[in-house]
Amino acid sequence: MKSDLEIAQTTEAWPIEHIAQKAGLTAAEIIPYGRHKAKVDFDPDQHSQENGQLILVTSINPTPAGEGKSTVAVGLADALNLTGAKTMLALREPSLGPVMGMKGGATGGGYAQVVPMEEINLHLTGDFHALTVAQNTLVALVDNSIYQGNPLQIDPSQVLLKRALDVNDRQLRDIVTGVGGHPNGVLRESGFEITAASELMAILTLATDLTDLQERIDRIVVGYTYDQQPVTVAQLQVGGAITALLKDALQPNLVQTLGHTPTLIHGGPFANIAQGTNSIQATRTALKLADYVVTEAGFGADLGGEKFLDVKTPLLGQHPNVIVIVATVRALKMHGGVAKNNLTAENIPALTAGLANLEQHIFSMKRYGVPVVVAVNQFATDTDAELKVVTDFVAVQQLKVAVADVWGHGGQGATDLARIVLQAATEPAEFQPLYLPTATPVEKLTQIVQVIYGGSGVTLTAKAKRQLQTFQELGWAQLPIIVAKTQYSLSDDPKKLAAPTDFKIHVREFVPKLGAGFLVALTGKILTMPGLPKHPAAEQIKVDSTGKITGLF
Amino acid sequence: MKSDLEIAQTTEAWPIEHIAQKAGLTAAEIIPYGRHKAKVDFDPDQHSQENGQLILVTSINPTPAGEGKSTVAVGLADALNLTGAKTMLALREPSLGPVMGMKGGATGGGYAQVVPMEEINLHLTGDFHALTVAQNTLVALVDNSIYQGNPLQIDPSQVLLKRALDVNDRQLRDIVTGVGGHPNGVLRESGFEITAASELMAILTLATDLTDLQERIDRIVVGYTYDQQPVTVAQLQVGGAITALLKDALQPNLVQTLGHTPTLIHGGPFANIAQGTNSIQATRTALKLADYVVTEAGFGADLGGEKFLDVKTPLLGQHPNVIVIVATVRALKMHGGVAKNNLTAENIPALTAGLANLEQHIFSMKRYGVPVVVAVNQFATDTDAELKVVTDFVAVQQLKVAVADVWGHGGQGATDLARIVLQAATEPAEFQPLYLPTATPVEKLTQIVQVIYGGSGVTLTAKAKRQLQTFQELGWAQLPIIVAKTQYSLSDDPKKLAAPTDFKIHVREFVPKLGAGFLVALTGKILTMPGLPKHPAAEQIKVDSTGKITGLF
């Protein structure tokens, strides 16, 4: 069987100029980066045509079996294009951390991929790198201000910002900096996050234009003074320099699927620890250019889905017209208690037990008042009986469901799915936000836990409670909440699969992100800097003397 | 008076395809990155035409007055093109650290600049960013191997590699990593260097092709085992992944001067702490394409010049045909003891005293057996009498000299310089290396100190002596030496200007770089991670709502 990379390398990609033309972009509106990638210089506000329909692809809680959400999004977009519907894809950018670590690439799989696969997974057009250097420049400027007489009276023990690398590096989670005395800076404990979890990534993803980008950067709170006052980037007077570093990164990146569907890849992944959706700029651009825009939300509907609907949708000014929940027989069997090495055998009881996970996500997504459909991402080992159990279950929920084989057949494998999505897109939708902006942080969290996760409530550490008191005094209490939580469970315990009940979510700490415009709630044991596994994917990656890469999955 | 950036922004750059055509590159040989930058996909070994002539521009020791070496290199190349000689420039890439810190941009000045100035100074095509993420991925893989059972028995206290950022960040020079206990890694002291000082940068600059790149990466010694055996990247089995990350960065970057001279910008700066010259790949490409190639060596002839001639030249397989030493009246007056705020007043005695610095560089460069000329980079405040003192002095040394006003007039201001360079290029050259490869490290260092710096010898700390003993046992003693030394003085004390005598160079430590193929000698108080000044340049950089950048000097 060919690997994803081998499939991607044997398909002829169109020159990016042809893809731009297909998307309706003029030559002046694209800036080529290599032969098959381009930055898009397009201001959606300057175009009066009506927006297309927005299709949000999300999923059940992921398991090591793989659920294939990106793969289904790609296959669905290709299938919609095959029906003659003018469609674009809007996806998040991959992070190099998992590419070198556990996961491999993040550009779909099989015949439902985005290409050029290697370039997208390694550097794309450098957005992550620009964010990395911008975040590290910003924190260096903060430390330099402390070192050079500390005119803003920043308390070195209360610097909020961390440095960032697009690397899975547990060694840098918790570090002591400024060791060695003068002239090596001021001794203080700090740490690195993965770039996708940085505040600048969230800002880039949510900014509506360059002016909004700069204003958000200026609003970032870098830390507190000795008398507990927040210090902003505006006070440091370096917002212009940081904006200059991110100016090009703000433009969406145009690539293509194997089926030549124009695709905008832009914004950071990891809805477990960050906002984790395609950027506002890219989604708005796609909505102006296409009649149907397929986008995805990271990990399960509890993480990416909820954040898309509660944080991104208000800024986007348009809610999804259809929500697609992706499930696989394999993953549902794991939720039902089957071990990873037993997944090929038919197991109806385990599958039936695992459906509780799908059920909770159906319940939570229907809550938003938007038509919901279910896509079963078919694997070769799925039996007809197993597939029928899933489709019958969804039918009982009065939802449309389709089985799709996008890995093996790309868009051709998703024609049924495309049909039910197009049908759902004609149904009426009345979007209902989960909470009102005026709700308190605890009210917002409780609503998320009870409605989206199916839990009973939320507990806060003494530190988290003190923080909320501070936020109240500073006027930050009405910001939306980004929950950082394990992706493997609806609860904050990665071991509790399927649909746990009667659990609480434990908030150990909040991180205020005033530039991004939200409060991050760190729950359970979630970390914002991953580590590498015993045998990192990097060990498999090779390059031959012609520059051809192998071993990138 | 217009700023450099304003001048750069008011000149119409040609589309990069036109510049490629002018350079003799086919459309298939360039990969556009934006409208005015491209990667060059050109294998010099596949082209049989004779190499062009190589002109190396270097300078006296820099002072805060500015010596304008890059500016003269740009102006000279434009002037050579104006004479009808087919000329290309081959320059080093700027580092973001100084752009945000002290120095501002590094793309020439006035009417002798390389453009697009902002793009080159901020991200260019992402080479530095690829190096940063590759270096940090590599060190994360080393730490992960230690954490995951340490199968290679790496001693955590003897990891040689440091992580890297393209940021001036003194706070990260010396850090304690792995704080917090399991699962945060293994507690150990470490640090960050600026990306230009990383071993991967040296490797990228010196690699002759992709295979050589991979082989050099595999040879990197990451640290020592508990029983003092070197551990290489090959043993970690991640050389392929690191090569994959640097595959595109290995290709030279094509840009242009304001005079539309095709320019290859590639390889890291900072000949004070690194190898610091244009890459082997870029110089060889330019030599195949042009009849004259103007290149530069960082800082003074004692640093970049020596490294170019002793380390790069053997790998290049061609020595320079002409060496140009750049001096300014202002800088020579500072070497003669004048303070920076008194430089506008004529001061013949100070100028005469400062000529000792130029004299030493003339002496050391003539030693290599290649024709040497002197370029006086004219400033508006230079008096005729002062210029005459310098040109008379050079004439006494029996060298050709020309005064050039490249800042104010670009190539038109360097026609005299171009004439004497073309003349010198016809003179016979018999290249004499400074030392034989078989000389010991101390013999090589002594030769550099006595002939190039004008000092009396070298002292080694006990640690440095022990290291040389180890290198001897490991068979590394015949590698070339890269001296890391302050750029401000011929000695290792930045306060000793002009031409100090009777001084020794103090080597405090060696850093073996087996992939790069040299031993770095850290002298005096030189640091491989700079800091930011009290008022960083970042405070001046702004972006307007159209994306136009100001305040980048």
mmCIF file of C-alpha atoms in Angstrom, chain A residues 127-425:
data_model
loop_
_atom_site.group_PDB
_atom_site.id
_atom_site.type_symbol
_atom_site.label_atom_id
_atom_site.label_comp_id
_atom_site.label_asym_id
_atom_site.label_seq_id
_atom_site.Cartn_x
_atom_site.Cartn_y
_atom_site.Cartn_z
ATOM 1 C CA ASP A 127 3.837 31.731 9.134
ATOM 2 C CA PHE A 128 4.732 29.606 12.168
ATOM 3 C CA HIS A 129 8.341 30.740 11.901
ATOM 4 C CA ALA A 130 7.303 34.398 11.781
ATOM 5 C CA LEU A 131 5.154 33.821 14.867
ATOM 6 C CA THR A 132 7.990 32.048 16.664
ATOM 7 C CA VAL A 133 10.475 34.843 16.073
ATOM 8 C CA ALA A 134 7.870 37.517 16.847
ATOM 9 C CA GLN A 135 6.876 35.891 20.153
ATOM 10 C CA ASN A 136 10.512 35.407 21.173
ATOM 11 C CA THR A 137 11.466 38.934 20.118
ATOM 12 C CA LEU A 138 8.575 40.268 22.199
ATOM 13 C CA VAL A 139 9.573 38.348 25.331
ATOM 14 C CA ALA A 140 13.241 39.331 24.815
ATOM 15 C CA LEU A 141 12.091 42.967 24.684
ATOM 16 C CA VAL A 142 10.170 42.477 27.955
ATOM 17 C CA ASP A 143 13.202 40.938 29.664
ATOM 18 C CA ASN A 144 15.424 43.660 28.227
ATOM 19 C CA SER A 145 13.167 46.335 29.681
ATOM 20 C CA ILE A 146 13.446 44.673 33.116
ATOM 21 C CA TYR A 147 17.234 44.413 32.734
ATOM 22 C CA GLN A 148 17.735 47.982 31.486
ATOM 23 C CA GLY A 149 16.461 49.752 34.593
ATOM 24 C CA ASN A 150 12.880 48.394 34.503
ATOM 25 C CA PRO A 151 11.160 51.729 33.765
ATOM 26 C CA LEU A 152 7.737 50.039 33.675
ATOM 27 C CA GLN A 153 8.330 48.355 37.070
ATOM 28 C CA ILE A 154 7.518 44.878 35.719
ATOM 29 C CA ASP A 155 7.713 42.225 38.443
ATOM 30 C CA PRO A 156 10.087 39.534 37.065
ATOM 31 C CA SER A 157 8.086 36.885 38.933
ATOM 32 C CA GLN A 158 4.872 38.004 37.204
ATOM 33 C CA VAL A 159 5.774 37.975 33.507
ATOM 34 C CA LEU A 160 2.832 36.259 31.808
ATOM 35 C CA LEU A 161 4.224 35.701 28.313
ATOM 36 C CA LYS A 162 6.235 32.630 27.522
ATOM 37 C CA ARG A 163 8.661 32.156 24.681
ATOM 38 C CA ALA A 164 7.657 29.760 21.893
ATOM 39 C CA LEU A 165 9.105 27.125 19.579
ATOM 40 C CA ASP A 166 7.401 24.987 16.947
ATOM 41 C CA VAL A 167 9.057 21.954 18.499
ATOM 42 C CA ASN A 168 7.817 19.290 20.939
ATOM 43 C CA ASP A 169 10.320 20.028 23.694
ATOM 44 C CA ARG A 170 9.393 19.037 27.233
ATOM 45 C CA GLN A 171 12.865 20.145 28.355
ATOM 46 C CA LEU A 172 11.814 23.799 27.877
ATOM 47 C CA ARG A 173 8.450 23.657 29.659
ATOM 48 C CA ASP A 174 9.875 24.962 32.870
ATOM 49 C CA ILE A 175 13.257 26.698 32.825
ATOM 50 C CA VAL A 176 15.288 29.149 34.857
ATOM 51 C CA THR A 177 16.543 32.009 32.684
ATOM 52 C CA GLY A 178 19.112 34.738 33.279
ATOM 53 C CA VAL A 179 21.505 32.347 35.047
ATOM 54 C CA GLY A 180 25.089 33.514 35.603
ATOM 55 C CA GLY A 181 24.480 37.001 36.920
ATOM 56 C CA HIS A 182 25.129 40.280 35.122
ATOM 57 C CA PRO A 183 25.362 40.659 32.092
ATOM 58 C CA ASN A 184 23.174 37.590 31.513
ATOM 59 C CA GLY A 185 19.873 39.201 32.439
ATOM 60 C CA VAL A 186 17.727 38.863 35.539
ATOM 61 C CA LEU A 187 17.244 35.446 37.133
ATOM 62 C CA ARG A 188 13.642 34.300 36.722
ATOM 63 C CA GLU A 189 11.662 31.133 36.142
ATOM 64 C CA SER A 190 9.886 30.921 32.803
ATOM 65 C CA GLY A 191 9.135 28.477 30.000
ATOM 66 C CA PHE A 192 8.407 27.838 26.357
ATOM 67 C CA GLU A 193 5.077 26.892 24.783
ATOM 68 C CA ILE A 194 4.589 25.345 21.380
ATOM 69 C CA THR A 195 4.103 28.163 18.856
ATOM 70 C CA ALA A 196 0.493 27.177 18.129
ATOM 71 C CA ALA A 197 -0.351 27.908 21.784
ATOM 72 C CA SER A 198 1.210 31.377 21.756
ATOM 73 C CA GLU A 199 -0.942 34.454 22.122
ATOM 74 C CA LEU A 200 0.421 35.810 18.835
ATOM 75 C CA MET A 201 -0.914 32.718 17.032
ATOM 76 C CA ALA A 202 -4.358 33.320 18.514
ATOM 77 C CA ILE A 203 -4.163 36.963 17.483
ATOM 78 C CA LEU A 204 -3.087 36.126 13.936
ATOM 79 C CA THR A 205 -5.946 33.648 13.660
ATOM 80 C CA LEU A 206 -8.595 36.052 14.958
ATOM 81 C CA ALA A 207 -7.439 39.397 13.486
ATOM 82 C CA THR A 208 -9.764 40.833 10.865
ATOM 83 C CA ASP A 209 -7.125 43.012 9.184
ATOM 84 C CA LEU A 210 -3.677 44.574 9.687
ATOM 85 C CA THR A 211 -5.031 47.402 11.853
ATOM 86 C CA ASP A 212 -6.874 44.930 14.066
ATOM 87 C CA LEU A 213 -3.688 42.845 14.253
ATOM 88 C CA GLN A 214 -1.697 45.826 15.507
ATOM 89 C CA GLU A 215 -4.379 46.854 17.995
ATOM 90 C CA ARG A 216 -4.586 43.334 19.397
ATOM 91 C CA ILE A 217 -0.798 43.141 19.710
ATOM 92 C CA ASP A 218 -0.770 46.458 21.553
ATOM 93 C CA ARG A 219 -3.388 45.091 23.994
ATOM 94 C CA ILE A 220 -1.342 42.005 24.963
ATOM 95 C CA VAL A 221 -0.683 41.993 28.710
ATOM 96 C CA VAL A 222 2.945 40.928 29.106
ATOM 97 C CA GLY A 223 2.858 40.785 32.900
ATOM 98 C CA TYR A 224 2.105 42.747 36.039
ATOM 99 C CA THR A 225 3.949 45.520 37.851
ATOM 100 C CA TYR A 226 5.138 45.147 41.434
ATOM 101 C CA ASP A 227 1.853 46.795 42.480
ATOM 102 C CA GLN A 228 -0.254 44.396 40.387
ATOM 103 C CA GLN A 229 -1.054 46.629 37.430
ATOM 104 C CA PRO A 230 -1.111 44.991 33.983
ATOM 105 C CA VAL A 231 1.655 46.059 31.558
ATOM 106 C CA THR A 232 0.813 46.023 27.843
ATOM 107 C CA VAL A 233 2.824 45.833 24.632
ATOM 108 C CA ALA A 234 1.624 49.378 23.895
ATOM 109 C CA GLN A 235 3.495 50.564 26.996
ATOM 110 C CA LEU A 236 6.655 48.850 25.726
ATOM 111 C CA GLN A 237 6.222 50.710 22.399
ATOM 112 C CA VAL A 238 7.154 47.685 20.313
ATOM 113 C CA GLY A 239 3.755 46.801 18.827
ATOM 114 C CA GLY A 240 4.841 48.192 15.460
ATOM 115 C CA ALA A 241 7.916 45.984 15.273
ATOM 116 C CA ILE A 242 5.947 42.855 16.198
ATOM 117 C CA THR A 243 3.259 43.747 13.648
ATOM 118 C CA ALA A 244 5.952 44.243 10.992
ATOM 119 C CA LEU A 245 7.207 40.714 11.702
ATOM 120 C CA LEU A 246 3.668 39.309 11.205
ATOM 121 C CA LYS A 247 2.513 41.452 8.293
ATOM 122 C CA ASP A 248 3.011 38.769 5.632
ATOM 123 C CA ALA A 249 1.930 35.926 7.906
ATOM 124 C CA LEU A 250 -1.505 37.563 8.173
ATOM 125 C CA GLN A 251 -2.219 36.739 4.524
ATOM 126 C CA PRO A 252 -3.856 33.333 3.924
ATOM 127 C CA ASN A 253 -1.944 30.622 2.043
ATOM 128 C CA LEU A 254 -3.384 29.145 -1.149
ATOM 129 C CA VAL A 255 -2.683 25.494 -1.992
ATOM 130 C CA GLN A 256 -4.770 22.702 -3.555
ATOM 131 C CA THR A 257 -6.206 19.262 -2.867
ATOM 132 C CA LEU A 258 -5.310 16.240 -4.976
ATOM 133 C CA GLY A 259 -8.671 16.968 -6.664
ATOM 134 C CA HIS A 260 -7.445 20.545 -7.370
ATOM 135 C CA THR A 261 -9.921 22.205 -4.992
ATOM 136 C CA PRO A 262 -8.520 25.629 -4.038
ATOM 137 C CA THR A 263 -7.561 25.476 -0.375
ATOM 138 C CA LEU A 264 -6.665 28.215 2.095
ATOM 139 C CA ILE A 265 -4.440 26.878 4.858
ATOM 140 C CA HIS A 266 -4.048 29.448 7.588
ATOM 141 C CA GLY A 267 -4.111 29.675 11.373
ATOM 142 C CA GLY A 268 -2.888 27.447 14.150
ATOM 143 C CA PRO A 269 -3.943 23.934 15.122
ATOM 144 C CA PHE A 270 -4.398 22.420 18.608
ATOM 145 C CA ALA A 271 -7.906 23.243 19.787
ATOM 146 C CA ASN A 272 -6.933 21.350 22.955
ATOM 147 C CA ILE A 273 -4.569 24.105 24.073
ATOM 148 C CA ALA A 274 -5.423 27.022 21.777
ATOM 149 C CA GLN A 275 -8.238 28.505 19.759
ATOM 150 C CA GLY A 276 -7.296 26.125 16.970
ATOM 151 C CA THR A 277 -9.400 27.024 13.933
ATOM 152 C CA ASN A 278 -8.736 28.337 10.444
ATOM 153 C CA SER A 279 -8.098 32.100 10.530
ATOM 154 C CA ILE A 280 -10.839 34.709 10.279
ATOM 155 C CA GLN A 281 -9.013 36.213 7.291
ATOM 156 C CA ALA A 282 -8.889 32.922 5.393
ATOM 157 C CA THR A 283 -12.453 31.871 6.154
ATOM 158 C CA ARG A 284 -13.805 35.277 5.146
ATOM 159 C CA THR A 285 -11.750 35.215 1.937
ATOM 160 C CA ALA A 286 -13.027 31.755 1.047
ATOM 161 C CA LEU A 287 -16.631 32.772 1.792
ATOM 162 C CA LYS A 288 -16.328 35.654 -0.690
ATOM 163 C CA LEU A 289 -14.788 33.491 -3.398
ATOM 164 C CA ALA A 290 -16.799 30.261 -3.180
ATOM 165 C CA ASP A 291 -20.417 29.162 -2.864
ATOM 166 C CA TYR A 292 -19.464 26.476 -0.328
ATOM 167 C CA VAL A 293 -16.594 26.654 2.128
ATOM 168 C CA VAL A 294 -15.579 23.515 3.990
ATOM 169 C CA THR A 295 -13.658 24.248 7.166
ATOM 170 C CA GLU A 296 -12.627 22.151 10.160
ATOM 171 C CA ALA A 297 -12.355 22.587 13.905
ATOM 172 C CA GLY A 298 -9.585 20.804 15.720
ATOM 173 C CA PHE A 299 -9.949 17.573 17.667
ATOM 174 C CA GLY A 300 -13.473 16.761 18.887
ATOM 175 C CA ALA A 301 -16.577 18.930 18.752
ATOM 176 C CA ASP A 302 -16.051 19.557 22.503
ATOM 177 C CA LEU A 303 -12.796 21.427 21.789
ATOM 178 C CA GLY A 304 -12.552 22.846 18.259
ATOM 179 C CA GLY A 305 -16.287 22.758 17.612
ATOM 180 C CA GLU A 306 -17.194 24.667 20.751
ATOM 181 C CA LYS A 307 -14.439 27.239 20.195
ATOM 182 C CA PHE A 308 -15.427 27.726 16.570
ATOM 183 C CA LEU A 309 -19.034 28.354 17.524
ATOM 184 C CA ASP A 310 -18.513 30.440 20.674
ATOM 185 C CA VAL A 311 -15.326 32.398 19.921
ATOM 186 C CA LYS A 312 -14.733 32.443 16.169
ATOM 187 C CA THR A 313 -18.322 32.718 14.926
ATOM 188 C CA PRO A 314 -19.054 36.108 16.575
ATOM 189 C CA LEU A 315 -15.886 37.586 15.012
ATOM 190 C CA LEU A 316 -16.582 35.995 11.649
ATOM 191 C CA GLY A 317 -20.053 37.483 11.527
ATOM 192 C CA GLN A 318 -21.428 34.255 10.053
ATOM 193 C CA HIS A 319 -22.320 30.966 11.680
ATOM 194 C CA PRO A 320 -21.877 27.597 9.978
ATOM 195 C CA ASN A 321 -24.787 26.521 7.770
ATOM 196 C CA VAL A 322 -24.081 22.833 8.354
ATOM 197 C CA ILE A 323 -22.058 20.997 10.993
ATOM 198 C CA VAL A 324 -20.557 17.644 9.975
ATOM 199 C CA ILE A 325 -19.520 15.289 12.797
ATOM 200 C CA VAL A 326 -16.949 12.710 11.688
ATOM 201 C CA ALA A 327 -16.819 9.294 13.347
ATOM 202 C CA THR A 328 -15.114 6.021 12.535
ATOM 203 C CA VAL A 329 -16.122 2.503 13.477
ATOM 204 C CA ARG A 330 -12.602 1.938 14.789
ATOM 205 C CA ALA A 331 -12.595 4.980 17.056
ATOM 206 C CA LEU A 332 -16.076 4.212 18.360
ATOM 207 C CA LYS A 333 -14.932 0.680 19.208
ATOM 208 C CA MET A 334 -12.014 2.146 21.154
ATOM 209 C CA HIS A 335 -14.470 4.371 23.014
ATOM 210 C CA GLY A 336 -16.336 1.129 23.694
ATOM 211 C CA GLY A 337 -13.268 -0.372 25.336
ATOM 212 C CA VAL A 338 -11.424 -2.241 22.542
ATOM 213 C CA ALA A 339 -7.614 -2.080 22.578
ATOM 214 C CA LYS A 340 -5.832 -0.624 19.540
ATOM 215 C CA ASN A 341 -4.437 -3.973 18.359
ATOM 216 C CA ASN A 342 -7.894 -5.629 18.353
ATOM 217 C CA LEU A 343 -9.653 -3.109 16.132
ATOM 218 C CA THR A 344 -9.832 -5.168 12.952
ATOM 219 C CA ALA A 345 -12.193 -7.778 14.437
ATOM 220 C CA GLU A 346 -15.926 -7.025 14.255
ATOM 221 C CA ASN A 347 -17.200 -6.049 17.689
ATOM 222 C CA ILE A 348 -20.795 -4.839 17.741
ATOM 223 C CA PRO A 349 -21.160 -4.599 21.548
ATOM 224 C CA ALA A 350 -18.098 -2.394 21.908
ATOM 225 C CA LEU A 351 -19.176 -0.282 18.940
ATOM 226 C CA THR A 352 -22.611 0.147 20.470
ATOM 227 C CA ALA A 353 -21.095 1.184 23.793
ATOM 228 C CA GLY A 354 -18.775 3.649 22.039
ATOM 229 C CA LEU A 355 -21.673 5.370 20.298
ATOM 230 C CA ALA A 356 -22.273 7.243 23.553
ATOM 231 C CA ASN A 357 -19.403 9.504 22.544
ATOM 232 C CA LEU A 358 -21.008 10.315 19.201
ATOM 233 C CA GLU A 359 -24.333 10.837 20.927
ATOM 234 C CA GLN A 360 -22.954 13.515 23.248
ATOM 235 C CA HIS A 361 -21.394 15.401 20.333
ATOM 236 C CA ILE A 362 -24.634 15.200 18.342
ATOM 237 C CA PHE A 363 -26.476 16.578 21.371
ATOM 238 C CA SER A 364 -24.025 19.428 21.900
ATOM 239 C CA MET A 365 -23.790 20.455 18.253
ATOM 240 C CA LYS A 366 -27.569 20.402 17.737
ATOM 241 C CA ARG A 367 -27.778 22.833 20.647
ATOM 242 C CA TYR A 368 -26.439 25.624 18.393
ATOM 243 C CA GLY A 369 -29.501 25.545 16.100
ATOM 244 C CA VAL A 370 -27.582 24.631 12.936
ATOM 245 C CA PRO A 371 -28.320 21.495 10.822
ATOM 246 C CA VAL A 372 -26.044 18.616 11.865
ATOM 247 C CA VAL A 373 -25.061 15.593 9.740
ATOM 248 C CA VAL A 374 -22.799 12.658 10.516
ATOM 249 C CA ALA A 375 -20.022 11.340 8.278
ATOM 250 C CA VAL A 376 -18.729 7.836 8.881
ATOM 251 C CA ASN A 377 -15.156 7.756 7.632
ATOM 252 C CA GLN A 378 -14.880 4.217 6.295
ATOM 253 C CA PHE A 379 -11.868 1.963 6.833
ATOM 254 C CA ALA A 380 -11.253 -1.217 4.852
ATOM 255 C CA THR A 381 -11.733 -3.382 7.935
ATOM 256 C CA ASP A 382 -15.192 -1.997 8.813
ATOM 257 C CA THR A 383 -17.874 -4.679 8.381
ATOM 258 C CA ASP A 384 -21.262 -3.961 6.827
ATOM 259 C CA ALA A 385 -22.890 -4.855 10.126
ATOM 260 C CA GLU A 386 -20.758 -2.363 11.998
ATOM 261 C CA LEU A 387 -21.456 0.419 9.519
ATOM 262 C CA LYS A 388 -25.153 -0.334 9.778
ATOM 263 C CA VAL A 389 -25.060 -0.058 13.569
ATOM 264 C CA VAL A 390 -23.665 3.456 13.253
ATOM 265 C CA THR A 391 -25.962 4.640 10.478
ATOM 266 C CA ASP A 392 -29.037 3.196 12.197
ATOM 267 C CA PHE A 393 -28.037 4.918 15.416
ATOM 268 C CA VAL A 394 -27.742 8.283 13.679
ATOM 269 C CA ALA A 395 -31.055 7.769 11.891
ATOM 270 C CA VAL A 396 -32.716 7.289 15.266
ATOM 271 C CA GLN A 397 -31.334 10.704 16.240
ATOM 272 C CA GLN A 398 -33.239 12.033 13.186
ATOM 273 C CA LEU A 399 -30.052 13.134 11.485
ATOM 274 C CA LYS A 400 -28.733 12.451 8.017
ATOM 275 C CA VAL A 401 -25.690 10.194 7.832
ATOM 276 C CA ALA A 402 -23.387 9.066 5.019
ATOM 277 C CA VAL A 403 -20.542 6.582 4.828
ATOM 278 C CA ALA A 404 -17.534 8.024 2.986
ATOM 279 C CA ASP A 405 -14.380 6.332 1.705
ATOM 280 C CA VAL A 406 -12.283 9.417 1.101
ATOM 281 C CA TRP A 407 -8.936 7.788 1.909
ATOM 282 C CA GLY A 408 -9.336 5.279 -0.905
ATOM 283 C CA HIS A 409 -11.279 7.347 -3.425
ATOM 284 C CA GLY A 410 -10.983 11.059 -2.581
ATOM 285 C CA GLY A 411 -13.994 13.118 -3.680
ATOM 286 C CA GLN A 412 -15.475 10.114 -5.524
ATOM 287 C CA GLY A 413 -15.751 8.412 -2.167
ATOM 288 C CA ALA A 414 -17.829 11.205 -0.646
ATOM 289 C CA THR A 415 -20.647 11.766 -3.136
ATOM 290 C CA ASP A 416 -23.323 10.606 -0.660
ATOM 291 C CA LEU A 417 -21.852 12.848 2.005
ATOM 292 C CA ALA A 418 -21.819 15.790 -0.402
ATOM 293 C CA ARG A 419 -25.478 15.150 -1.225
ATOM 294 C CA ILE A 420 -26.672 15.200 2.390
ATOM 295 C CA VAL A 421 -24.521 18.256 3.148
ATOM 296 C CA LEU A 422 -25.996 20.173 0.212
ATOM 297 C CA GLN A 423 -29.457 19.153 1.383
ATOM 298 C CA ALA A 424 -28.774 20.214 4.972
ATOM 299 C CA ALA A 425 -27.451 23.546 3.733
#
